[in-house]
mmCIF file of C-alpha atoms in Angstrom:
data_model
loop_
_atom_site.group_PDB
_atom_site.id
_atom_site.type_symbol
_atom_site.label_atom_id
_atom_site.label_comp_id
_atom_site.label_asym_id
_atom_site.label_seq_id
_atom_site.Cartn_x
_atom_site.Cartn_y
_atom_site.Cartn_z
ATOM 1 C CA MET A 1 25.558 -3.223 -1.787
ATOM 2 C CA THR A 2 25.581 -5.609 -4.762
ATOM 3 C CA ASP A 3 22.482 -7.366 -6.115
ATOM 4 C CA GLN A 4 23.740 -10.671 -4.723
ATOM 5 C CA GLN A 5 24.309 -9.206 -1.256
ATOM 6 C CA ALA A 6 20.852 -7.639 -1.300
ATOM 7 C CA LEU A 7 19.338 -10.971 -2.276
ATOM 8 C CA ARG A 8 21.117 -12.792 0.526
ATOM 9 C CA ARG A 9 19.994 -10.097 2.928
ATOM 10 C CA ARG A 10 16.362 -10.665 1.919
ATOM 11 C CA GLN A 11 16.828 -14.421 2.392
ATOM 12 C CA ASP A 12 17.970 -14.011 6.011
ATOM 13 C CA LEU A 13 14.706 -12.580 7.289
ATOM 14 C CA PRO A 14 13.815 -11.004 9.596
ATOM 15 C CA TRP A 15 16.272 -8.105 9.696
ATOM 16 C CA ALA A 16 16.436 -4.823 11.528
ATOM 17 C CA ARG A 17 19.094 -2.131 11.250
ATOM 18 C CA GLY A 18 21.361 -4.501 9.355
ATOM 19 C CA ARG A 19 21.471 -7.168 12.109
ATOM 20 C CA GLY A 20 19.464 -10.377 12.172
ATOM 21 C CA PHE A 21 17.248 -11.166 15.125
ATOM 22 C CA ALA A 22 15.853 -14.475 13.878
ATOM 23 C CA TRP A 23 17.272 -16.097 17.047
ATOM 24 C CA LEU A 24 14.782 -14.095 19.122
ATOM 25 C CA ALA A 25 11.800 -16.305 18.210
ATOM 26 C CA PRO A 26 13.235 -19.633 19.501
ATOM 27 C CA LEU A 27 14.685 -17.853 22.543
ATOM 28 C CA LEU A 28 11.283 -16.426 23.494
ATOM 29 C CA LEU A 29 9.679 -19.821 22.892
ATOM 30 C CA LEU A 30 12.225 -21.509 25.177
ATOM 31 C CA ALA A 31 11.705 -18.933 27.905
ATOM 32 C CA GLY A 32 7.924 -19.086 27.542
ATOM 33 C CA ILE A 33 7.706 -22.881 27.778
ATOM 34 C CA THR A 34 9.983 -22.932 30.826
ATOM 35 C CA ALA A 35 8.038 -20.150 32.584
ATOM 36 C CA VAL A 36 4.655 -21.745 31.940
ATOM 37 C CA ASP A 37 5.882 -25.131 33.159
ATOM 38 C CA LEU A 38 7.238 -23.661 36.392
ATOM 39 C CA ASN A 39 4.150 -21.556 37.098
ATOM 40 C CA THR A 40 1.445 -24.154 36.547
ATOM 41 C CA THR A 41 0.383 -27.168 38.592
ATOM 42 C CA GLU A 42 1.624 -30.698 38.171
ATOM 43 C CA ARG A 43 -1.454 -31.430 36.069
ATOM 44 C CA PHE A 44 -0.131 -29.143 33.296
ATOM 45 C CA ARG A 45 3.461 -30.175 32.555
ATOM 46 C CA ILE A 46 4.595 -28.795 29.167
ATOM 47 C CA ILE A 47 8.373 -28.920 29.516
ATOM 48 C CA SER A 48 8.432 -31.614 26.822
ATOM 49 C CA TRP A 49 7.219 -28.971 24.362
ATOM 50 C CA ILE A 50 10.761 -27.691 24.431
ATOM 51 C CA VAL A 51 11.367 -29.992 21.450
ATOM 52 C CA LEU A 52 9.744 -27.214 19.365
ATOM 53 C CA VAL A 53 12.608 -24.817 20.051
ATOM 54 C CA PRO A 54 15.293 -26.528 17.910
ATOM 55 C CA GLY A 55 12.746 -26.948 15.112
ATOM 56 C CA ILE A 56 11.920 -23.240 15.082
ATOM 57 C CA ALA A 57 15.617 -22.397 15.177
ATOM 58 C CA ALA A 58 16.272 -24.729 12.220
ATOM 59 C CA ALA A 59 13.672 -22.871 10.161
ATOM 60 C CA LEU A 60 14.932 -19.368 10.988
ATOM 61 C CA CYS A 61 18.555 -19.478 12.087
ATOM 62 C CA GLY A 62 21.914 -20.782 10.927
ATOM 63 C CA VAL A 63 23.514 -24.102 11.822
ATOM 64 C CA TRP A 64 25.515 -22.786 14.756
ATOM 65 C CA ALA A 65 22.532 -20.987 16.270
ATOM 66 C CA THR A 66 20.398 -24.104 15.851
ATOM 67 C CA ALA A 67 23.083 -26.224 17.498
ATOM 68 C CA ALA A 68 23.319 -23.725 20.360
ATOM 69 C CA PHE A 69 19.576 -23.880 21.018
ATOM 70 C CA SER A 70 19.666 -27.685 20.797
ATOM 71 C CA VAL A 71 22.358 -27.822 23.472
ATOM 72 C CA LEU A 72 20.693 -25.114 25.598
ATOM 73 C CA CYS A 73 17.450 -27.067 25.687
ATOM 74 C CA LEU A 74 19.086 -30.005 27.499
ATOM 75 C CA PRO A 75 20.153 -28.282 30.762
ATOM 76 C CA ASP A 76 16.986 -26.179 30.661
ATOM 77 C CA TYR A 77 14.913 -29.349 30.497
ATOM 78 C CA VAL A 78 16.861 -30.982 33.347
ATOM 79 C CA ALA A 79 16.619 -27.883 35.543
ATOM 80 C CA ALA A 80 12.897 -27.350 34.977
ATOM 81 C CA ASP A 81 12.100 -31.033 35.434
ATOM 82 C CA SER A 82 14.162 -31.357 38.629
ATOM 83 C CA VAL A 83 12.142 -28.657 40.366
ATOM 84 C CA TRP A 84 9.197 -31.016 40.649
ATOM 85 C CA PRO A 85 8.921 -33.989 42.989
ATOM 86 C CA GLN A 86 9.932 -37.374 41.605
ATOM 87 C CA GLU A 87 6.391 -38.518 40.879
ATOM 88 C CA TYR A 88 5.725 -35.474 38.663
ATOM 89 C CA GLN A 89 8.948 -35.476 36.643
ATOM 90 C CA ALA A 90 8.807 -36.144 32.911
ATOM 91 C CA GLY A 91 11.903 -38.314 33.161
ATOM 92 C CA LEU A 92 14.563 -39.791 30.938
ATOM 93 C CA SER A 93 12.354 -40.691 27.991
ATOM 94 C CA ASP A 94 11.426 -37.075 27.333
ATOM 95 C CA PHE A 95 15.059 -36.040 27.820
ATOM 96 C CA VAL A 96 16.057 -38.435 25.023
ATOM 97 C CA LEU A 97 13.263 -36.964 22.884
ATOM 98 C CA VAL A 98 14.617 -33.434 23.409
ATOM 99 C CA ALA A 99 18.168 -34.527 22.564
ATOM 100 C CA LEU A 100 17.028 -36.363 19.425
ATOM 101 C CA ALA A 101 14.980 -33.343 18.324
ATOM 102 C CA GLY A 102 18.095 -31.183 18.617
ATOM 103 C CA VAL A 103 20.167 -33.487 16.424
ATOM 104 C CA LEU A 104 17.440 -33.675 13.774
ATOM 105 C CA ALA A 105 17.012 -29.895 13.864
ATOM 106 C CA VAL A 106 20.700 -29.338 13.126
ATOM 107 C CA LEU A 107 20.542 -31.757 10.188
ATOM 108 C CA ALA A 108 17.371 -30.089 8.865
ATOM 109 C CA CYS A 109 18.979 -26.652 9.143
ATOM 110 C CA THR A 110 22.001 -27.873 7.168
ATOM 111 C CA VAL A 111 19.753 -29.190 4.405
ATOM 112 C CA ARG A 112 17.781 -25.920 4.325
ATOM 113 C CA LEU A 113 20.877 -23.749 4.032
ATOM 114 C CA ASN A 114 22.374 -25.947 1.313
ATOM 115 C CA GLY A 115 19.150 -25.594 -0.660
ATOM 116 C CA GLU A 116 19.186 -21.820 -0.222
ATOM 117 C CA ARG A 117 22.781 -21.664 -1.443
ATOM 118 C CA ARG A 118 21.830 -23.624 -4.561
ATOM 119 C CA ILE A 119 18.948 -21.238 -5.207
ATOM 120 C CA LEU A 120 21.272 -18.255 -4.793
ATOM 121 C CA ARG A 121 23.725 -19.728 -7.271
ATOM 122 C CA MET A 122 20.916 -20.339 -9.754
ATOM 123 C CA ARG A 123 19.714 -16.775 -9.324
ATOM 124 C CA ASP A 124 23.234 -15.471 -9.818
ATOM 125 C CA ILE A 125 23.433 -17.415 -13.082
ATOM 126 C CA ALA A 126 20.040 -16.080 -14.158
ATOM 127 C CA GLU A 127 21.116 -12.536 -13.286
ATOM 128 C CA THR A 128 24.310 -12.928 -15.325
ATOM 129 C CA THR A 129 22.269 -14.236 -18.240
ATOM 130 C CA ARG A 130 19.881 -11.315 -17.982
ATOM 131 C CA ARG A 131 22.719 -8.805 -18.014
ATOM 132 C CA THR A 132 24.230 -10.556 -21.031
ATOM 133 C CA VAL A 133 21.002 -10.585 -23.033
ATOM 134 C CA LEU A 134 19.626 -7.271 -21.734
ATOM 135 C CA ARG A 135 22.836 -5.347 -21.240
ATOM 136 C CA PRO A 136 22.754 -2.218 -19.067
ATOM 137 C CA LEU A 137 22.212 0.923 -21.133
ATOM 138 C CA PRO A 138 23.938 4.196 -20.176
ATOM 139 C CA GLN A 139 21.635 7.123 -19.562
ATOM 140 C CA GLY A 140 21.576 9.672 -22.369
ATOM 141 C CA TRP A 141 23.434 7.277 -24.642
ATOM 142 C CA ALA A 142 23.789 8.583 -28.208
ATOM 143 C CA GLY A 143 21.390 11.451 -27.630
ATOM 144 C CA LEU A 144 18.492 9.351 -26.334
ATOM 145 C CA ASP A 145 16.770 9.519 -22.981
ATOM 146 C CA HIS A 146 15.343 6.077 -22.225
ATOM 147 C CA ALA A 147 13.974 3.887 -19.452
ATOM 148 C CA ALA A 148 12.968 0.228 -19.347
ATOM 149 C CA VAL A 149 11.350 -2.252 -16.975
ATOM 150 C CA TYR A 150 11.258 -6.014 -17.394
ATOM 151 C CA LEU A 151 8.758 -8.058 -15.361
ATOM 152 C CA ALA A 152 8.874 -11.853 -15.507
ATOM 153 C CA ALA A 153 5.555 -13.690 -15.413
ATOM 154 C CA ASP A 154 7.267 -16.290 -13.217
ATOM 155 C CA THR A 155 8.198 -14.492 -10.008
ATOM 156 C CA GLU A 156 11.214 -16.778 -9.569
ATOM 157 C CA ALA A 157 12.523 -16.140 -13.089
ATOM 158 C CA ARG A 158 14.777 -13.234 -14.022
ATOM 159 C CA VAL A 159 15.016 -13.575 -17.765
ATOM 160 C CA GLY A 160 12.645 -14.512 -20.561
ATOM 161 C CA GLY A 161 11.943 -13.964 -24.236
ATOM 162 C CA ASP A 162 11.423 -10.189 -24.156
ATOM 163 C CA PHE A 163 14.365 -8.140 -25.395
ATOM 164 C CA TYR A 164 15.409 -4.543 -26.046
ATOM 165 C CA ASP A 165 18.575 -2.645 -26.883
ATOM 166 C CA VAL A 166 19.914 0.686 -28.103
ATOM 167 C CA GLN A 167 22.751 0.721 -30.625
ATOM 168 C CA PRO A 168 24.404 3.997 -31.654
ATOM 169 C CA GLY A 169 26.385 4.144 -34.868
ATOM 170 C CA PRO A 170 27.632 6.370 -37.662
ATOM 171 C CA HIS A 171 24.214 6.242 -39.365
ATOM 172 C CA GLY A 172 22.175 7.224 -36.332
ATOM 173 C CA THR A 173 20.907 5.415 -33.268
ATOM 174 C CA ARG A 174 18.822 2.274 -33.667
ATOM 175 C CA VAL A 175 16.447 0.826 -31.083
ATOM 176 C CA LEU A 176 15.056 -2.723 -31.022
ATOM 177 C CA VAL A 177 12.250 -3.943 -28.759
ATOM 178 C CA GLY A 178 10.665 -7.351 -29.192
ATOM 179 C CA ASP A 179 9.079 -10.467 -27.773
ATOM 180 C CA VAL A 180 10.034 -14.037 -28.687
ATOM 181 C CA GLN A 181 7.164 -16.502 -28.919
ATOM 182 C CA GLY A 182 7.279 -19.156 -26.223
ATOM 183 C CA LYS A 183 9.116 -19.394 -22.942
ATOM 184 C CA GLY A 184 12.147 -21.081 -21.440
ATOM 185 C CA LEU A 185 15.761 -21.245 -22.480
ATOM 186 C CA GLY A 186 14.806 -21.572 -26.148
ATOM 187 C CA ALA A 187 13.212 -18.135 -26.071
ATOM 188 C CA VAL A 188 16.251 -16.690 -24.279
ATOM 189 C CA GLU A 189 18.599 -18.155 -26.913
ATOM 190 C CA THR A 190 16.516 -16.667 -29.708
ATOM 191 C CA ALA A 191 16.478 -13.239 -28.060
ATOM 192 C CA ALA A 192 20.254 -13.378 -27.621
ATOM 193 C CA ALA A 193 20.743 -14.323 -31.273
ATOM 194 C CA LEU A 194 18.576 -11.437 -32.500
ATOM 195 C CA LEU A 195 20.258 -8.926 -30.218
ATOM 196 C CA GLY A 196 23.706 -10.013 -31.357
ATOM 197 C CA THR A 197 22.765 -9.430 -34.993
ATOM 198 C CA PHE A 198 21.115 -6.111 -34.167
ATOM 199 C CA ARG A 199 24.199 -4.807 -32.361
ATOM 200 C CA GLU A 200 26.370 -5.499 -35.406
ATOM 201 C CA ALA A 201 23.973 -4.607 -38.207
ATOM 202 C CA GLY A 202 22.576 -1.587 -36.351
ATOM 203 C CA TYR A 203 26.055 -0.115 -36.202
ATOM 204 C CA HIS A 204 27.381 -0.944 -39.688
ATOM 205 C CA GLU A 205 24.366 -0.795 -42.019
ATOM 206 C CA ALA A 206 23.359 2.579 -43.415
ATOM 207 C CA ASP A 207 19.814 1.556 -44.357
ATOM 208 C CA LEU A 208 17.338 0.527 -41.646
ATOM 209 C CA ALA A 209 15.695 -1.858 -44.131
ATOM 210 C CA THR A 210 18.993 -3.734 -44.388
ATOM 211 C CA VAL A 211 19.107 -4.068 -40.591
ATOM 212 C CA ALA A 212 15.569 -5.460 -40.700
ATOM 213 C CA ASP A 213 16.537 -7.943 -43.418
ATOM 214 C CA ARG A 214 19.540 -9.096 -41.387
ATOM 215 C CA LEU A 215 17.262 -9.738 -38.394
ATOM 216 C CA GLU A 216 14.887 -11.832 -40.511
ATOM 217 C CA THR A 217 17.780 -13.855 -41.897
ATOM 218 C CA ARG A 218 19.208 -14.399 -38.419
ATOM 219 C CA MET A 219 15.879 -15.674 -37.169
ATOM 220 C CA LEU A 220 15.654 -18.227 -39.977
ATOM 221 C CA ARG A 221 19.249 -19.347 -39.458
ATOM 222 C CA HIS A 222 18.708 -19.747 -35.721
ATOM 223 C CA ARG A 223 15.592 -21.840 -36.279
ATOM 224 C CA GLY A 224 17.445 -24.034 -38.754
ATOM 225 C CA HIS A 225 20.182 -24.616 -36.197
ATOM 226 C CA THR A 226 17.741 -25.621 -33.458
ATOM 227 C CA VAL A 227 15.935 -28.008 -35.817
ATOM 228 C CA ALA A 228 19.271 -29.605 -36.758
ATOM 229 C CA LEU A 229 19.835 -30.194 -33.048
ATOM 230 C CA GLY A 230 16.572 -32.138 -32.918
ATOM 231 C CA ARG A 231 14.606 -29.555 -30.988
ATOM 232 C CA ASP A 232 10.936 -28.859 -31.657
ATOM 233 C CA ASP A 233 11.037 -25.052 -31.823
ATOM 234 C CA GLY A 234 11.474 -24.798 -35.585
ATOM 235 C CA ASP A 235 8.339 -22.666 -35.870
ATOM 236 C CA ARG A 236 9.404 -20.066 -33.301
ATOM 237 C CA PHE A 237 8.931 -16.404 -34.237
ATOM 238 C CA ALA A 238 9.337 -12.988 -32.643
ATOM 239 C CA THR A 239 7.414 -9.746 -32.845
ATOM 240 C CA ALA A 240 9.598 -6.653 -32.816
ATOM 241 C CA LEU A 241 9.822 -2.924 -33.410
ATOM 242 C CA LEU A 242 12.926 -1.504 -35.059
ATOM 243 C CA LEU A 243 13.434 2.243 -34.727
ATOM 244 C CA GLY A 244 15.957 4.537 -36.356
ATOM 245 C CA PHE A 245 16.786 8.001 -35.029
ATOM 246 C CA LEU A 246 18.524 9.814 -37.871
ATOM 247 C CA PRO A 247 21.306 12.332 -37.209
ATOM 248 C CA GLY A 248 20.316 15.823 -38.246
ATOM 249 C CA ARG A 249 16.599 14.951 -38.516
ATOM 250 C CA PRO A 250 15.107 15.312 -35.033
ATOM 251 C CA GLU A 251 11.592 15.777 -36.398
ATOM 252 C CA VAL A 252 11.153 12.173 -37.637
ATOM 253 C CA VAL A 253 11.819 8.578 -36.623
ATOM 254 C CA GLU A 254 12.132 5.566 -38.907
ATOM 255 C CA LEU A 255 10.122 2.493 -37.951
ATOM 256 C CA VAL A 256 9.934 -1.124 -39.102
ATOM 257 C CA ASN A 257 7.166 -3.135 -37.460
ATOM 258 C CA PHE A 258 7.465 -6.941 -37.304
ATOM 259 C CA GLY A 259 3.920 -7.713 -36.185
ATOM 260 C CA HIS A 260 4.282 -5.786 -32.921
ATOM 261 C CA GLU A 261 1.814 -3.473 -31.226
ATOM 262 C CA PRO A 262 2.520 0.057 -32.528
ATOM 263 C CA PRO A 263 4.132 2.382 -30.019
ATOM 264 C CA LEU A 264 2.387 5.287 -28.367
ATOM 265 C CA ALA A 265 3.741 8.794 -28.900
ATOM 266 C CA VAL A 266 3.295 10.700 -25.637
ATOM 267 C CA GLY A 267 3.676 14.470 -25.751
ATOM 268 C CA PRO A 268 2.336 17.693 -24.268
ATOM 269 C CA ALA A 269 -0.458 17.641 -26.848
ATOM 270 C CA GLY A 270 -1.678 14.212 -25.739
ATOM 271 C CA VAL A 271 -1.241 10.544 -26.593
ATOM 272 C CA ARG A 272 -1.386 9.148 -30.111
ATOM 273 C CA ALA A 273 -0.801 5.656 -31.457
ATOM 274 C CA LEU A 274 1.569 5.390 -34.375
ATOM 275 C CA PRO A 275 0.146 3.648 -37.453
ATOM 276 C CA PRO A 276 0.494 -0.151 -37.463
ATOM 277 C CA GLY A 277 3.223 -1.483 -39.701
ATOM 278 C CA GLY A 278 1.321 -4.454 -41.077
ATOM 279 C CA GLY A 279 4.448 -6.596 -41.248
ATOM 280 C CA LEU A 280 4.762 -10.218 -40.198
ATOM 281 C CA PRO A 281 6.820 -11.295 -37.176
ATOM 282 C CA LEU A 282 10.467 -12.215 -37.527
ATOM 283 C CA GLY A 283 10.741 -15.740 -38.866
ATOM 284 C CA MET A 284 7.510 -15.529 -40.883
ATOM 285 C CA GLY A 285 8.677 -13.255 -43.692
ATOM 286 C CA GLU A 286 8.493 -16.094 -46.199
ATOM 287 C CA LEU A 287 4.699 -16.084 -45.786
ATOM 288 C CA SER A 288 4.346 -12.505 -47.027
ATOM 289 C CA GLU A 289 3.290 -11.804 -50.587
ATOM 290 C CA GLY A 290 6.221 -9.515 -51.291
ATOM 291 C CA SER A 291 9.881 -10.216 -50.693
ATOM 292 C CA GLY A 292 11.990 -8.652 -48.009
ATOM 293 C CA PRO A 293 11.177 -7.225 -44.577
ATOM 294 C CA PRO A 294 8.194 -4.997 -43.748
ATOM 295 C CA PRO A 295 8.370 -1.490 -45.190
ATOM 296 C CA THR A 296 10.318 1.233 -43.438
ATOM 297 C CA ARG A 297 8.026 4.075 -42.397
ATOM 298 C CA THR A 298 9.160 7.610 -41.630
ATOM 299 C CA ILE A 299 6.967 8.942 -38.818
ATOM 300 C CA PRO A 300 6.804 12.595 -37.718
ATOM 301 C CA LEU A 301 7.914 12.929 -34.115
ATOM 302 C CA ALA A 302 7.925 16.170 -32.170
ATOM 303 C CA PRO A 303 11.118 16.879 -30.201
ATOM 304 C CA GLU A 304 9.267 16.690 -26.869
ATOM 305 C CA GLU A 305 7.404 13.449 -27.661
ATOM 306 C CA THR A 306 8.309 10.141 -26.010
ATOM 307 C CA LEU A 307 7.767 6.779 -27.674
ATOM 308 C CA LEU A 308 6.300 4.144 -25.344
ATOM 309 C CA ILE A 309 6.722 0.531 -26.444
ATOM 310 C CA THR A 310 5.307 -2.438 -24.552
ATOM 311 C CA THR A 311 5.124 -6.172 -25.100
ATOM 312 C CA ASP A 312 1.894 -8.132 -24.903
ATOM 313 C CA GLY A 313 2.305 -8.723 -21.184
ATOM 314 C CA VAL A 314 0.909 -5.195 -20.789
ATOM 315 C CA THR A 315 -1.956 -5.352 -23.271
ATOM 316 C CA GLU A 316 -3.005 -8.833 -22.135
ATOM 317 C CA ALA A 317 -2.956 -8.089 -18.395
ATOM 318 C CA ARG A 318 -6.393 -8.743 -16.868
ATOM 319 C CA ASN A 319 -8.036 -8.025 -13.563
ATOM 320 C CA GLY A 320 -10.223 -10.364 -11.539
ATOM 321 C CA ALA A 321 -13.234 -9.588 -13.755
ATOM 322 C CA GLY A 322 -11.313 -10.512 -16.908
ATOM 323 C CA GLU A 323 -11.021 -6.908 -18.142
ATOM 324 C CA PHE A 324 -7.929 -5.981 -20.122
ATOM 325 C CA TYR A 325 -5.572 -3.272 -18.956
ATOM 326 C CA ASP A 326 -6.218 0.087 -20.667
ATOM 327 C CA LEU A 327 -2.718 1.284 -21.530
ATOM 328 C CA THR A 328 -3.781 4.480 -23.277
ATOM 329 C CA ALA A 329 -5.903 5.607 -20.336
ATOM 330 C CA GLU A 330 -3.059 4.908 -17.922
ATOM 331 C CA VAL A 331 -0.632 6.939 -20.019
ATOM 332 C CA ARG A 332 -3.069 9.852 -20.173
ATOM 333 C CA ARG A 333 -3.389 9.740 -16.390
ATOM 334 C CA ALA A 334 0.392 9.788 -16.059
ATOM 335 C CA ALA A 335 0.501 13.283 -17.622
ATOM 336 C CA THR A 336 4.259 13.097 -18.164
ATOM 337 C CA THR A 337 6.658 12.638 -21.044
ATOM 338 C CA ASP A 338 9.652 11.729 -18.876
ATOM 339 C CA PRO A 339 10.633 8.139 -19.833
ATOM 340 C CA ALA A 340 11.490 7.022 -16.297
ATOM 341 C CA ARG A 341 8.275 8.351 -14.760
ATOM 342 C CA LEU A 342 6.200 7.058 -17.659
ATOM 343 C CA VAL A 343 7.627 3.547 -17.378
ATOM 344 C CA ALA A 344 7.138 3.544 -13.608
ATOM 345 C CA GLN A 345 3.507 4.664 -13.982
ATOM 346 C CA VAL A 346 2.701 1.914 -16.479
ATOM 347 C CA ARG A 347 4.520 -0.714 -14.413
ATOM 348 C CA ASP A 348 2.574 0.188 -11.284
ATOM 349 C CA GLY A 349 -0.665 0.312 -13.252
ATOM 350 C CA VAL A 350 -0.149 -3.157 -14.764
ATOM 351 C CA LEU A 351 0.722 -4.714 -11.411
ATOM 352 C CA ARG A 352 -2.199 -3.002 -9.723
ATOM 353 C CA HIS A 353 -4.634 -4.053 -12.460
ATOM 354 C CA SER A 354 -3.490 -7.686 -12.501
ATOM 355 C CA ARG A 355 -2.857 -7.820 -8.742
ATOM 356 C CA GLY A 356 0.669 -8.963 -9.496
ATOM 357 C CA HIS A 357 -0.414 -12.021 -11.518
ATOM 358 C CA LEU A 358 1.079 -11.455 -14.971
ATOM 359 C CA SER A 359 0.092 -13.890 -17.707
ATOM 360 C CA ASP A 360 3.207 -13.219 -19.781
ATOM 361 C CA ASP A 361 6.632 -11.635 -19.504
ATOM 362 C CA THR A 362 6.293 -7.869 -19.689
ATOM 363 C CA THR A 363 8.629 -5.205 -21.036
ATOM 364 C CA ILE A 364 7.928 -1.479 -20.839
ATOM 365 C CA PHE A 365 10.331 0.706 -22.813
ATOM 366 C CA ALA A 366 10.212 4.479 -23.304
ATOM 367 C CA VAL A 367 12.615 6.562 -25.393
ATOM 368 C CA ARG A 368 12.939 10.118 -26.657
ATOM 369 C CA ARG A 369 15.632 12.392 -27.987
ATOM 370 C CA THR A 370 17.431 14.413 -25.364
ATOM 371 C CA PRO A 371 17.022 18.186 -25.688
ATOM 372 C CA SER A 372 20.746 18.594 -26.407
ATOM 373 C CA PRO A 373 22.166 15.351 -27.819
ATOM 374 C CA HIS A 374 25.793 14.619 -26.958
ATOM 375 C CA TRP A 375 27.197 12.383 -29.639
ATOM 376 C CA GLY A 376 30.698 11.891 -28.352
ATOM 377 C CA PRO A 377 33.965 13.848 -28.168
ATOM 378 C CA SER A 378 34.390 17.577 -28.540
ATOM 379 C CA ASP A 379 34.258 17.518 -32.334
ATOM 380 C CA GLY A 380 30.679 16.148 -32.131
ATOM 381 C CA SER A 381 31.436 13.179 -34.358
ATOM 382 C CA PRO A 382 29.261 10.146 -33.648
ATOM 383 C CA ARG A 383 31.448 7.997 -35.910
ATOM 384 C CA ARG A 384 34.609 8.532 -33.876
ATOM 385 C CA ARG A 385 32.850 8.003 -30.560
ATOM 386 C CA ASP A 386 31.193 4.773 -31.664
ATOM 387 C CA ALA A 387 34.353 3.449 -33.294
ATOM 388 C CA ARG A 388 36.181 3.912 -30.008
ATOM 389 C CA HIS A 389 33.293 2.204 -28.167
ATOM 390 C CA ALA A 390 33.420 -0.705 -30.622
ATOM 391 C CA ARG A 391 37.143 -1.196 -30.025
ATOM 392 C CA SER A 392 36.630 -1.207 -26.247
ATOM 393 C CA THR A 393 33.748 -3.682 -26.213
ATOM 394 C CA HIS A 394 34.554 -6.117 -28.984
#
């Protein structure tokens, strides 16, 4: 089942065993009103309440089902009303009311379904945008085991300013995780611009510092373009972490920190926070005293350790008492270094702590080297594998 089919299935509630039974509610209401009217005295005539049946059908069923109930109500009304003597009959005026209610119910159902189709189309567009910005990542790609979860602060949204990607290349595998300041389409455009530059520079550039410099330049160019268009997001910036996993050096990882929370290294020996980078966010490099991007740090990393990276939606999550979410404590309770289980534990912990009310978009990303990296074809050459991948995707 595709994502779109699953979404449409959720829209057509209620469901059981793959078949809808939304028609059951108006049918039971019709039968109940008729039975009560026939089994009560003339002082309690409720057959006119049958006007509720088409309205309930319009809210739950499709157009044809609503039309069927609207038509069914007419002979049911006539039959139930004719049972009583003339002086106790509801009469023609209520019959007209039932008929008019049926027509209005069909029109209301048509409007409802058209609105739902528009929402589905909008969600399809948002889903396509999300898959373009946050492309699906193959498991075990370029010798890395990774897992990621993205949670939108707006429950109706499917894409925001958080971004992440993994880019293998001849100089190792690079990872980028970040968070664009602000919300809306402007933040999505900025994330897409940064990811596009990362995918090219992360593959071609031998030095991680050069990749970082290219990202800073791209951020400034993107801001200049938006200002030229007359938009007011010329001061937009992005925090980010840029990682480099070097071929032949499994004991270390390179890291450039653009004002982001340092990652946690989770291993059998416990949880440790990597040292903060001290760099400024992307787009604010011109404010630093020195020139160029933040320094590239080489951090020791045990083969069994997993790096956990989160955006500020995790660290800023609060409960009803205003207490912040304790990420380190949650990770210690998880007692696992598996990226998928670790990400799932943190996701559930954040949602439980905030009761599902996130103040900001949230990304949880975990990555580690696989025990036996597979770099490509039988000769083990990452260059040949990535060159073939580049030809197939560009």
